[in-house]
Every structure is written in C-alpha cells, then in structure tokens.
mmCIF file of C-alpha atoms in Angstrom:
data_model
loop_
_atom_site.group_PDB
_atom_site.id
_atom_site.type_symbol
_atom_site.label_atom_id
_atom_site.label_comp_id
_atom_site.label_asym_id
_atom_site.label_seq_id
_atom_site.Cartn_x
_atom_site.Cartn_y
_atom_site.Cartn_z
ATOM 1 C CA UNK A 1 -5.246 2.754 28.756
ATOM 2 C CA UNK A 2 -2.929 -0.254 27.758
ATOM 3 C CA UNK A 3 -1.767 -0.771 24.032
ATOM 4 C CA UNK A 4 -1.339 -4.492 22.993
ATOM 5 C CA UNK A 5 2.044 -5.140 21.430
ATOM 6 C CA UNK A 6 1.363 -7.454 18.096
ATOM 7 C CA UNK A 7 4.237 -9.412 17.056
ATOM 8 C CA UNK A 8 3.863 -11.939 13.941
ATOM 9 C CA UNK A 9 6.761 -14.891 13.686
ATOM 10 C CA UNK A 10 7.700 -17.709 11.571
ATOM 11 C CA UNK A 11 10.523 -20.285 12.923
ATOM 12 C CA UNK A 12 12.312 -17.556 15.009
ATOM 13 C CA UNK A 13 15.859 -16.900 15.824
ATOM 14 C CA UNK A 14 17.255 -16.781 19.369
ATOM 15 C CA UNK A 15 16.757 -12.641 18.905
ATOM 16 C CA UNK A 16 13.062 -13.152 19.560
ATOM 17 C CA UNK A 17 13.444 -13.820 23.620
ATOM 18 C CA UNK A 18 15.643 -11.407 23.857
ATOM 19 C CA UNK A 19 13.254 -8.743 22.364
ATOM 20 C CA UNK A 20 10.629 -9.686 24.007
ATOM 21 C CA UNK A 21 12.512 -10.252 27.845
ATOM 22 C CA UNK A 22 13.721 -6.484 27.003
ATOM 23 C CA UNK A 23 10.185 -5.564 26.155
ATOM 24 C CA UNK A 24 8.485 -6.403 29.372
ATOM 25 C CA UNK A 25 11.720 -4.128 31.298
ATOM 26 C CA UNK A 26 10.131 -1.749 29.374
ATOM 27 C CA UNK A 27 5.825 -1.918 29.727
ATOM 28 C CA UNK A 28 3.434 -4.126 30.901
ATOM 29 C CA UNK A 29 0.986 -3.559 28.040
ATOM 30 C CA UNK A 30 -0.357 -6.561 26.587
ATOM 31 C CA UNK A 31 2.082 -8.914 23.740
ATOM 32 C CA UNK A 32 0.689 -11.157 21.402
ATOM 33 C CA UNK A 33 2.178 -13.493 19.286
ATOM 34 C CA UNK A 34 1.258 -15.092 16.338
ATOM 35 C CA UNK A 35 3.174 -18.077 15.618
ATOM 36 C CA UNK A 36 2.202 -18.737 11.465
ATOM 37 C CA UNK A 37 2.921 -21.832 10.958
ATOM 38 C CA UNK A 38 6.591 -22.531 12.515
ATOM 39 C CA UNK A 39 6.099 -26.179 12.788
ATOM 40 C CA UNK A 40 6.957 -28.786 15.672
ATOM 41 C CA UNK A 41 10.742 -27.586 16.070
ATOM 42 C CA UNK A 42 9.550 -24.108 17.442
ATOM 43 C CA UNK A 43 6.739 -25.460 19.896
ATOM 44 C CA UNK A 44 9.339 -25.294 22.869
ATOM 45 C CA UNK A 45 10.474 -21.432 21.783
ATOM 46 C CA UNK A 46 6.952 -20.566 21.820
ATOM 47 C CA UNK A 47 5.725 -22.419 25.161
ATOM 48 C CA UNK A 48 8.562 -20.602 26.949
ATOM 49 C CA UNK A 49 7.438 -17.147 25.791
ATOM 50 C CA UNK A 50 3.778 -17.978 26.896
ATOM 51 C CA UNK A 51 5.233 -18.284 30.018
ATOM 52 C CA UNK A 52 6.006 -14.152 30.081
ATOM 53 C CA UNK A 53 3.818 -12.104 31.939
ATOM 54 C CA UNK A 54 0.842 -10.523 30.468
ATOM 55 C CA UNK A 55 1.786 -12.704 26.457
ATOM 56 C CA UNK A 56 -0.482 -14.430 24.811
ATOM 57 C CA UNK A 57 0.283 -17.268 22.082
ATOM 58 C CA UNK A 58 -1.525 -17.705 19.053
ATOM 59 C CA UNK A 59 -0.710 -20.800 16.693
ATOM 60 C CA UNK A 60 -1.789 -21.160 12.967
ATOM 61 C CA UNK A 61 -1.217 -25.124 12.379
ATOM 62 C CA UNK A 62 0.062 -23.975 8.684
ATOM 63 C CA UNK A 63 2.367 -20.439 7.411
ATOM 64 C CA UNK A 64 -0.626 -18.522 6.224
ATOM 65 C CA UNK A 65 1.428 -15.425 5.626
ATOM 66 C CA UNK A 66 2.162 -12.158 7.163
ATOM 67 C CA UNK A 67 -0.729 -10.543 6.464
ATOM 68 C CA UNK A 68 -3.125 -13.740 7.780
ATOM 69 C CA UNK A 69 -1.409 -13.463 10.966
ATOM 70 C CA UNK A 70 -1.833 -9.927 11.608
ATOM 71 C CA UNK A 71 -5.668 -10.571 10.711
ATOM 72 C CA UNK A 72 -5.646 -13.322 13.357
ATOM 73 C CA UNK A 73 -3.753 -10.831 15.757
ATOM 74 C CA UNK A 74 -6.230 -8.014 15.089
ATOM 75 C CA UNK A 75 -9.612 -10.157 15.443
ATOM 76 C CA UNK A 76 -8.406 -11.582 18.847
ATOM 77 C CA UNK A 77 -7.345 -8.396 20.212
ATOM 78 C CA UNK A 78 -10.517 -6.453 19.380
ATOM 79 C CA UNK A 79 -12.431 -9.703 21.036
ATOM 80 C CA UNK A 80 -10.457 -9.747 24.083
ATOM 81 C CA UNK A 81 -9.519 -5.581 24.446
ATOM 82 C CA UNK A 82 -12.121 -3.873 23.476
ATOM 83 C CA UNK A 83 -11.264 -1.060 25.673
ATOM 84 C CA UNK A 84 -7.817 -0.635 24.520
ATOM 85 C CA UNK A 85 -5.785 2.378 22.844
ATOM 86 C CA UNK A 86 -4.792 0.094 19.535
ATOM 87 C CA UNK A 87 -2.536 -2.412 18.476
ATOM 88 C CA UNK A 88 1.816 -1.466 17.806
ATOM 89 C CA UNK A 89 2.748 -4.040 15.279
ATOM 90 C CA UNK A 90 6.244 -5.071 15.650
ATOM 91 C CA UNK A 91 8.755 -8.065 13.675
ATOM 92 C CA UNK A 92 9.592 -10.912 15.705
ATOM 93 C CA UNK A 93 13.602 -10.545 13.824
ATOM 94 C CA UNK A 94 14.851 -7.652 15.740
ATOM 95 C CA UNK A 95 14.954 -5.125 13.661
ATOM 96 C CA UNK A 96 13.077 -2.999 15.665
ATOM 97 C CA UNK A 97 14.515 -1.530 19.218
ATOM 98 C CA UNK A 98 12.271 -2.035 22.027
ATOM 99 C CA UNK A 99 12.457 1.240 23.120
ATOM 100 C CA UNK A 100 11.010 2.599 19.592
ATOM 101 C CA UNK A 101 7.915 0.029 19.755
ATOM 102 C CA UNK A 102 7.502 1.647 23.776
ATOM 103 C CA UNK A 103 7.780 5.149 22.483
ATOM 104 C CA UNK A 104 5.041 4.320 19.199
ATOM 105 C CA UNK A 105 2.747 2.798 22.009
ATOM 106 C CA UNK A 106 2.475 6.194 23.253
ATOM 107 C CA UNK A 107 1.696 8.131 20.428
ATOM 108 C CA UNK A 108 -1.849 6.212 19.962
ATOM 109 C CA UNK A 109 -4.975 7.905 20.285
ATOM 110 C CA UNK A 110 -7.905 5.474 20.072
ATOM 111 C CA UNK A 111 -10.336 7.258 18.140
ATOM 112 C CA UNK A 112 -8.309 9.068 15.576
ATOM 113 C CA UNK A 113 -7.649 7.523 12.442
ATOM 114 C CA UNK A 114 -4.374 8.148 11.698
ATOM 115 C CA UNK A 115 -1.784 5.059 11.222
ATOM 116 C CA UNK A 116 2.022 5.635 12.911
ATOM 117 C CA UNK A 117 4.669 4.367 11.028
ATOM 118 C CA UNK A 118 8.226 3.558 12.718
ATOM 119 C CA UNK A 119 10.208 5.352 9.845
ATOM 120 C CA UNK A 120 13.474 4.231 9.074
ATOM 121 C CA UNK A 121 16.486 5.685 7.926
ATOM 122 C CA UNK A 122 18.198 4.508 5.056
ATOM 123 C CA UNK A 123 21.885 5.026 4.229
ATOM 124 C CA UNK A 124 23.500 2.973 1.225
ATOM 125 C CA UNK A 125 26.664 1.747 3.572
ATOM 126 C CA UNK A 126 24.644 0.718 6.537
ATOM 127 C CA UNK A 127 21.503 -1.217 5.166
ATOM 128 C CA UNK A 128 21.614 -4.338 3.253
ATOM 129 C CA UNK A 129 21.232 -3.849 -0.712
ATOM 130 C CA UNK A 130 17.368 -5.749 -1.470
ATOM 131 C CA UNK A 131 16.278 -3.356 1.558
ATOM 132 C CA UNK A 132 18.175 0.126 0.458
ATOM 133 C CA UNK A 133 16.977 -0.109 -3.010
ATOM 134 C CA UNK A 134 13.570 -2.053 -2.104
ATOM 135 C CA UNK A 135 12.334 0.463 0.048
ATOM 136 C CA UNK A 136 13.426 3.430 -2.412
ATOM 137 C CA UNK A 137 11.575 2.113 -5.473
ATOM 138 C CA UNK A 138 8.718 1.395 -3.113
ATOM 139 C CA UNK A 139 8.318 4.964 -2.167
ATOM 140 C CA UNK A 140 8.705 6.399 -4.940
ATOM 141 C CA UNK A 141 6.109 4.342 -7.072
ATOM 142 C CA UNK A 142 4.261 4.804 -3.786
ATOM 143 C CA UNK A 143 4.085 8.539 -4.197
ATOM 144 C CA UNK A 144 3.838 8.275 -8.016
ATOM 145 C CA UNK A 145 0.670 6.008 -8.007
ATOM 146 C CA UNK A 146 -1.224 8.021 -3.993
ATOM 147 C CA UNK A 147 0.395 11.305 -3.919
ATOM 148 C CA UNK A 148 0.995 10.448 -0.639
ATOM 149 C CA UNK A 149 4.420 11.197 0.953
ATOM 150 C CA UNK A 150 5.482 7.700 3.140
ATOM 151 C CA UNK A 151 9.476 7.698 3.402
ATOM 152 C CA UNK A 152 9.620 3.951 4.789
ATOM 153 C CA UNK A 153 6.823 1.685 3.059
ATOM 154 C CA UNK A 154 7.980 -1.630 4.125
ATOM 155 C CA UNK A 155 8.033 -0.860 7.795
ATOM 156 C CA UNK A 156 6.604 -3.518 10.221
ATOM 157 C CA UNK A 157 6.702 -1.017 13.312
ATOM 158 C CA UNK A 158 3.278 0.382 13.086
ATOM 159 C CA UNK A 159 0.418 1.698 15.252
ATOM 160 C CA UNK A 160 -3.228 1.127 14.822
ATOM 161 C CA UNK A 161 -5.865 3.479 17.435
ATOM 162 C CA UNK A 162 -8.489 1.062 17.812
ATOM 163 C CA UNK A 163 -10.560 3.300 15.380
ATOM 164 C CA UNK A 164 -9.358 1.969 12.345
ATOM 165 C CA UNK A 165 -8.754 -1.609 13.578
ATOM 166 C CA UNK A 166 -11.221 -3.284 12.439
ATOM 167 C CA UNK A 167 -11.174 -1.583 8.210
ATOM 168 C CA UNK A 168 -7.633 -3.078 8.683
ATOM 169 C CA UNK A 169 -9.851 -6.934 8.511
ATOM 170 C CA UNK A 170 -11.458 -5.839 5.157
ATOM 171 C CA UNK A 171 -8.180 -4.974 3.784
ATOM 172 C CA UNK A 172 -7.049 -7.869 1.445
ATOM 173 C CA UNK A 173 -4.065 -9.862 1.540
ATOM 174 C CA UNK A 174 -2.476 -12.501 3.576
ATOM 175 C CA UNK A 175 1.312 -12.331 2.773
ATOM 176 C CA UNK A 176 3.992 -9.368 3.124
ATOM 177 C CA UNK A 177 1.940 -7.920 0.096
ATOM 178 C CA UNK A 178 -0.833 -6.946 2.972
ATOM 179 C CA UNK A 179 1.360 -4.236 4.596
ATOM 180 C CA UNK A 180 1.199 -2.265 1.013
ATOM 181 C CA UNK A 181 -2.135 -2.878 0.440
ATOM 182 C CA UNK A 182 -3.301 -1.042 3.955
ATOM 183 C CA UNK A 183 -0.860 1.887 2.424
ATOM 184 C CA UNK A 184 -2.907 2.000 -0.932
ATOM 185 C CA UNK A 185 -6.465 2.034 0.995
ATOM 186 C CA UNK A 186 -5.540 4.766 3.657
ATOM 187 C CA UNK A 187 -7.941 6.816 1.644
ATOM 188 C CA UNK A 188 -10.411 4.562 1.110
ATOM 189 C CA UNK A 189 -11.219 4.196 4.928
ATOM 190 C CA UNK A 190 -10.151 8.403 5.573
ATOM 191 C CA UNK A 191 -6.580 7.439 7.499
ATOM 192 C CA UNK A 192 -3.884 9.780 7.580
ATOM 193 C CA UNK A 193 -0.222 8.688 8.041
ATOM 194 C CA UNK A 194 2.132 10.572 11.245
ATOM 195 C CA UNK A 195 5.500 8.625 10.933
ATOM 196 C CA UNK A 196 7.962 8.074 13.555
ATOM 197 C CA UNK A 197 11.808 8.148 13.399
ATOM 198 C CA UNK A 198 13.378 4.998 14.835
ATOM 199 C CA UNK A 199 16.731 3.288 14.689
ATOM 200 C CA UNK A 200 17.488 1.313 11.621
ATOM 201 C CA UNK A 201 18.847 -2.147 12.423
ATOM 202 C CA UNK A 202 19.627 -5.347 10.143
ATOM 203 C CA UNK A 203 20.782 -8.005 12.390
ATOM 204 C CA UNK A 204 23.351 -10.065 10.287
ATOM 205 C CA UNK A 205 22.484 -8.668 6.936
ATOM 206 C CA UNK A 206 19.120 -9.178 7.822
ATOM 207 C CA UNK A 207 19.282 -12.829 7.720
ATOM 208 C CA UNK A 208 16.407 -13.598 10.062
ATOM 209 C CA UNK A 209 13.835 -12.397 7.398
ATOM 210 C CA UNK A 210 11.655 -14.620 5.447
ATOM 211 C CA UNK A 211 11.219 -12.017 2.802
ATOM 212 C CA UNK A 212 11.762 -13.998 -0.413
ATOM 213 C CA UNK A 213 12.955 -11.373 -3.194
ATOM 214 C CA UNK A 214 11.388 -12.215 -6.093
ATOM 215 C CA UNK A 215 8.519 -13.442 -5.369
ATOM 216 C CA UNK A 216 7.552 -11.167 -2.412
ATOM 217 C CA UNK A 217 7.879 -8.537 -4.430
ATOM 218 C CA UNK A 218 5.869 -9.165 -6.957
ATOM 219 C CA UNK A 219 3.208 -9.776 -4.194
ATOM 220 C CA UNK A 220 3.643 -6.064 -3.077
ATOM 221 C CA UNK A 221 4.098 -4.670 -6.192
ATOM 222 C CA UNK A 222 1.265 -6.398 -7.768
ATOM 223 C CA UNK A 223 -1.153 -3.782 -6.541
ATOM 224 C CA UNK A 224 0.975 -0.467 -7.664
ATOM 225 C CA UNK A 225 1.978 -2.556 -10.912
ATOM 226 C CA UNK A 226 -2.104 -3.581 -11.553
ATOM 227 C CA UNK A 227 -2.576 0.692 -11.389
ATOM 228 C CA UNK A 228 -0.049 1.461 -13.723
ATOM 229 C CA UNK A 229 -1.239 -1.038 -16.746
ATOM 230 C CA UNK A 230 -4.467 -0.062 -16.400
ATOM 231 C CA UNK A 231 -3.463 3.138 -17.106
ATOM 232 C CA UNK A 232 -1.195 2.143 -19.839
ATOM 233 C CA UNK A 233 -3.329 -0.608 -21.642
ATOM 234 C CA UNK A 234 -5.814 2.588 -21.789
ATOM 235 C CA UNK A 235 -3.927 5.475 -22.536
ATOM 236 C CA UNK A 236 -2.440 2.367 -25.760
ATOM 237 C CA UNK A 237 -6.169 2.122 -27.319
ATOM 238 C CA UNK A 238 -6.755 5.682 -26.858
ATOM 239 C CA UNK A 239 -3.469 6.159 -28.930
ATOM 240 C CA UNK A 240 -4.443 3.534 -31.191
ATOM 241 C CA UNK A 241 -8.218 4.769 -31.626
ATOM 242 C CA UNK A 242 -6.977 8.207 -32.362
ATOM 243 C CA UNK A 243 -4.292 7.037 -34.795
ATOM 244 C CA UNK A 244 -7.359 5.049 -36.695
ATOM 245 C CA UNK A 245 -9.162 8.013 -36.711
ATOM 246 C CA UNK A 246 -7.111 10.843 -37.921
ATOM 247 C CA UNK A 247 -5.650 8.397 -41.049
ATOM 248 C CA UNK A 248 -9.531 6.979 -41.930
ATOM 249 C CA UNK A 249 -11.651 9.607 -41.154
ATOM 250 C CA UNK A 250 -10.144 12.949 -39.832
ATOM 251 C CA UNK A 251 -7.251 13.488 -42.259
ATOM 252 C CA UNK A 252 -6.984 17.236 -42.879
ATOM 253 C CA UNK A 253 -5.820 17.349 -39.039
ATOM 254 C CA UNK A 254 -7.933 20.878 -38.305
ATOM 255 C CA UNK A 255 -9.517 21.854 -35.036
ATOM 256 C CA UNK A 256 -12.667 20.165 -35.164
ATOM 257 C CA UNK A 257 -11.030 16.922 -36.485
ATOM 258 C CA UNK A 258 -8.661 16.676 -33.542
ATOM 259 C CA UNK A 259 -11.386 17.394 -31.298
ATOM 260 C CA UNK A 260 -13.903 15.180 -32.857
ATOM 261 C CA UNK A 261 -11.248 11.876 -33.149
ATOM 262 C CA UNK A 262 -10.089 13.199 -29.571
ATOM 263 C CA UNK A 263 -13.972 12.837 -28.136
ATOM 264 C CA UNK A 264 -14.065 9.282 -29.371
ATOM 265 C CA UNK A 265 -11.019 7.632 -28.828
ATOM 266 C CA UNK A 266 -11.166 9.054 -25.346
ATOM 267 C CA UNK A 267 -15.123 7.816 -25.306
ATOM 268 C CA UNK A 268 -14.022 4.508 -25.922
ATOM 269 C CA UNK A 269 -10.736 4.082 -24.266
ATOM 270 C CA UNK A 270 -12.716 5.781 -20.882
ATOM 271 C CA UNK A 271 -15.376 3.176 -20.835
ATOM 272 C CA UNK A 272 -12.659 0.723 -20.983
ATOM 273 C CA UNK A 273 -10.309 2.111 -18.127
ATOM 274 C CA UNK A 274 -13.316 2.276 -16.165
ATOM 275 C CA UNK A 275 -14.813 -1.323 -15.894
ATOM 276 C CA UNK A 276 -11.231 -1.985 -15.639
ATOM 277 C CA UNK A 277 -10.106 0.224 -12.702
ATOM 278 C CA UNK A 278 -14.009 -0.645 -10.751
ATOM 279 C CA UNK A 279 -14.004 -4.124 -11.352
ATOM 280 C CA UNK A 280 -10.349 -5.281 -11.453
ATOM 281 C CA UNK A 281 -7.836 -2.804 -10.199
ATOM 282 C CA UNK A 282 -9.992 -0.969 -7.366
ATOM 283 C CA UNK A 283 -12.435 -3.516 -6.923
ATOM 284 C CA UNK A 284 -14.565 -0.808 -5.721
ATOM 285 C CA UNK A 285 -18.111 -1.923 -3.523
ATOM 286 C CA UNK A 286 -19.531 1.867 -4.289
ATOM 287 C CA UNK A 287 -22.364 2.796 -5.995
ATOM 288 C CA UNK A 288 -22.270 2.462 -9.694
ATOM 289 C CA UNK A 289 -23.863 5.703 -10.457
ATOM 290 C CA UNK A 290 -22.069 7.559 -7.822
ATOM 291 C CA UNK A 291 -19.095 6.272 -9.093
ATOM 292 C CA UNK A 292 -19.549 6.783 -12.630
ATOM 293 C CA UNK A 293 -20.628 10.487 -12.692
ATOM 294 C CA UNK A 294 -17.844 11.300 -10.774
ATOM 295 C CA UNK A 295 -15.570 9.301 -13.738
ATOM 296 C CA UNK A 296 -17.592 11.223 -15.804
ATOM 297 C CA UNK A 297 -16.673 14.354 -14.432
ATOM 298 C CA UNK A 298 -12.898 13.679 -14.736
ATOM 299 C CA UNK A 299 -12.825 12.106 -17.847
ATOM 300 C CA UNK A 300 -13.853 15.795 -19.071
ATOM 301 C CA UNK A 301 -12.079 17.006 -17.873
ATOM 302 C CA UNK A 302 -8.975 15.513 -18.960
ATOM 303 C CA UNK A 303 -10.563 15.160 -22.794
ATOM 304 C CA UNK A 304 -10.720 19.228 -22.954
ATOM 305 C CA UNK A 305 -7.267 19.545 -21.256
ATOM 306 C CA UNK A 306 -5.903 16.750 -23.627
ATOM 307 C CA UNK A 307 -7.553 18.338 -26.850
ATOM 308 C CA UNK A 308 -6.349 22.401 -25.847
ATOM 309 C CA UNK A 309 -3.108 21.388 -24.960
ATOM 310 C CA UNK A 310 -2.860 19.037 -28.288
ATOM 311 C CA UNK A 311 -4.322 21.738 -30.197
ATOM 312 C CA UNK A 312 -1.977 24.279 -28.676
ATOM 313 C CA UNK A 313 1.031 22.302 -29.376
ATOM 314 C CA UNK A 314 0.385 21.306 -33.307
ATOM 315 C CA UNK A 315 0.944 24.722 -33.934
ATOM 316 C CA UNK A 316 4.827 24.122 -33.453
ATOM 317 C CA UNK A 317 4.733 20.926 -34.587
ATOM 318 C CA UNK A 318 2.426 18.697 -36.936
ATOM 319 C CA UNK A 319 4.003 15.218 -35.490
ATOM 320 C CA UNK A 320 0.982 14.506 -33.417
ATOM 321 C CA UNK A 321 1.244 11.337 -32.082
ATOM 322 C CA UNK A 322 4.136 12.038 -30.684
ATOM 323 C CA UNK A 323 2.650 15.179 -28.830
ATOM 324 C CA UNK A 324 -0.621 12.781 -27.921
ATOM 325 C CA UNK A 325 1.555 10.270 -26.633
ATOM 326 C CA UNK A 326 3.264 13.066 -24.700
ATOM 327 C CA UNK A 327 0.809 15.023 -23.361
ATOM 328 C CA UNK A 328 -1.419 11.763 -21.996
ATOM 329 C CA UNK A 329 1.197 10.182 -20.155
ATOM 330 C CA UNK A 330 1.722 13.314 -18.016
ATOM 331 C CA UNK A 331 -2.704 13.543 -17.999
ATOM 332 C CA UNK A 332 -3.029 10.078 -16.846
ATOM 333 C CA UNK A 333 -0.357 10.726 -13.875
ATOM 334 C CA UNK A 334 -2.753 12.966 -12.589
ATOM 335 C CA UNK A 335 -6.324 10.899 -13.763
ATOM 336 C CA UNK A 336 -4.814 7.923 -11.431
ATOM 337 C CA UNK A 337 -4.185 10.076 -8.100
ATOM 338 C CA UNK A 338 -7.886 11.205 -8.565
ATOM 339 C CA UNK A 339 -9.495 8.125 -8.995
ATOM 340 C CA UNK A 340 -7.595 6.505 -5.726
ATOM 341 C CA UNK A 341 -8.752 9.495 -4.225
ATOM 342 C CA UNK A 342 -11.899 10.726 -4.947
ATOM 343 C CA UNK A 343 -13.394 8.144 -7.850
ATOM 344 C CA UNK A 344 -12.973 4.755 -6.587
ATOM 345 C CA UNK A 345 -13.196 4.262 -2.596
#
C-alpha cells in the first residue's frame, strides 16, 4: 500500500530538485507538490519536476499560505488515492533528509488515528536562534495550555493514516499557524501523537524559509495566546467580583462570607468564561446542553476546591486577595486542560 509524499513550496531554492531526485532513489510512492503561489519565475522549476516519475504538480495562481496548500494537497490526494496508507508531509527547503520522510512513510497505519511527527533535536550551537528558542517556548506553552507532551511543535515532517485525513480539512487555518492548530485539536477528533527522531538540518541558517518572525508567530501563537486571556480576563472579574463583595457586603471575612462572595463571583465570572471559551476561543459545534452540564460540573468543582483551600489558608494569613489570586491561577491551569479535553470538543 503506497503512501503519497506531500510537499508544499513557495519560490524554491535549487535544494528542492535535489530532494526530490534523492527521493525517488529512495521509493516510488506517490509526490505531490503544491506550488502556493511562486509566480512566473518558478514555472520552469516546477515543469521540470512534473517531469519525475510518479509527481504530480499542483499550482495555486496566488500564496494562499501553508496551511491552504496542505488543504489543497489533502483534498486531491483523498480524490485521487483513496486506497492509500496516508499522506508524509514534508518542506520543500531541505530541512528534512530523505531518508527520514522514507522511514515516516513506513510507520503509517491507515486506520489508526495517531499523527507521526519527525521530531527534531535541538542543541543551542547547532540550530539557528528564532528556531532554538521558537520551538522551546512553543512546547512548553504547548504542554502548559494540552497537557500533551510534543518535543518538536513546529515540525513539517509529519504523517497522516488516511483515517484522520479528512478532520485535518475541518481544521482551520491557511498559513504556518495551521500546523499548531491540528496540534491543539488532536483531542477534538481522538488523535494520539507517536513522534519520530530525525536529523536536524538548517541549510544556511535556514535561509530558504519563508517563516516571517513576527508576524508568523503571532499567527501560531494566536490560538495558545486566545486560551490563556480567556482564562485571565476571567479569573480578573472573578478577582474583582470577590474584592466588591467582601468590602460591600461580606466584611467580617467568616466562613460563610467567603463562601457566599466565593459562589457569586465565581457564578458570574463562569458564565462569562464560558460564552467566551464556546463561542470565541473553542468555537465549539457541540451541543449546548451537553456542553454546559459538563462546565457545570467543573466549575464545582473548582468553586469548592477554590473556597476549602481559601478557607484553609486565611487561617495563616488574613491577606486574602493575595491567597485568591494565588490559589486561582494554579485552579485555572488545571480548569483549561479539562475544557480542551473533555468540555469543549
């Protein structure tokens, strides 16, 4: 059962034909190109590696983006091979060896849902300094926001069984922030991650890449980020509710008042977060009533463990918003990885 190689490029360098002319030494599965958008001055590159055996050339008359040419790569393959094991996503700039993208084509079993990253690497004397201290950040704010353990989030090397091929079309995005976003809905569509050592390569400094710093990253952050101020902007009027409440109307700070100022800044604040984190954030297509008793079901969950540890604490110390503003930040850590989980899919 043949694998189809999918390679996305934008105006390449000469390292392209040589990738690919080493590729087909190496397998006769199916290639496919996507040229996004590389304009007039590329045609000829393009024609000539039409001419390989078994490659196919796609064109998009304008850059779309990354992400749009994957989606054009993944709706023609399932068309055309609709028998196949999956699709090996590779980057046109050499960065990855051909014998890795080979050895990935192998590990693909068509009707399990698990995605196989080509995992790189890093060392802070061999990789350029954007993609050392990109790709840490990433995975930690990765792990911070999922729970899930991915040591090389920007990697382009990637198998896809033909299982989960066609969730990765829903998956929105059309630019390098795409690649992220399939990370942040692997539990969404039940896919489990299996990653791959390969070689780690930047071809001079990685100067073939069209990765543009700022705003690129924004793009892939934008998702992580959207989590984390959702979060915030909550956990902020929950802190500011409460502070209202205890000064106005709960002042002689006993049991039942911190419970009682507890129950309805957290009322309040939780309706909030959740229109928010359905509507905007998770943009969830679930069933409202499905999805709110569940959000129900946390959110007491972390009221009675914010009110017994708050009430366990004031007895060592009566600064309490302080100790709110403490013990939330650690309770909302653990509220987020449960809604990308279990609340919002």
């Amino acid at each position: 059962m043949s694998t189809t190689i999918l390679i996305p490029s934008l105006e390449p360098t000469a390292n392209f034909p040589r990738l690919l002319a080493e590729l087909r030494q190496l397998t006769d599965d199916p290639i496919l190109i996507v040229d996004d958008g590389s304009g007039p001055a590329y045609q000829s590159v393009f024609l000539e590696l039409a001419k390989i055996k078994n490659t196919t050339v796609l064109y998009h008359q304008t850059n779309l983006g990354k992400g749009a040419a994957l989606k054009t790569g993944f709706a023609y393959h399932l068309e055309h091979f609709p028998h196949s094991a999956g699709i090996v996503t590779a980057d046109s700039d050499g960065q990855h060896h051909p014998a890795d993208i080979v050895a990935l084509t192998r590990l693909i079993r068509p009707n399990e849902r698990v995605l196989v990253l080509g995992s790189r690497h890093f060392t802070r004397q061999q990789t350029p300094f954007k993609s050392y201290w990109g790709n840490r950040l990433t995975s930690v704010i990765f792990y911070g926001t999922t729970g899930i353990s991915c040591h090389d989030t920007q990697t382009g090397l990637r198998g896809l069984p033909q299982e989960i091929i066609p969730d990765m079309l829903e998956i929105p995005g059309t630019r390098f922030e795409y690649e992220m976003n399939v990370l942040l809905n692997l539990t969404k569509y039940h896919i489990v991650i299996h990653e791959m050592p390969i070689a780690t390569i930047y071809l001079d400094n990685n100067s073939g890449s069209h990765f543009r710093v700022v705003r690129d990253s924004l793009r892939i952050y934008q998702p992580i980020l959207s989590y984390i101020l959702s979060s915030l902007s909550s956990a902020g009027l929950d802190i500011i509710l409460f502070t209202l409440l205890i000064k106005l109307f709960f002042t002689n700070h006993s049991w039942t008042s911190l419970l009682l100022a507890t129950t309805f800044a957290r009322l309040l604040s939780g309706c909030f977060n959740f229109f928010l984190n359905r509507h905007v954030v998770f943009k969830s297509q679930g069933k409202l009533h499905q999805e709110a008793g569940k959000y129900l079901l946390l959110f007491g969950c972390q009221l009675l463990l914010s009110w017994l540890l708050l009430q366990g604490f004031s007895q060592f110390s009566n600064k309490l918003i302080p100790l709110k503003i403490a013990i939330d930040f650690s309770l909302f850590c653990l509220s987020f990885m449960i809604q990308r989980r279990l609340v919002f899919r």
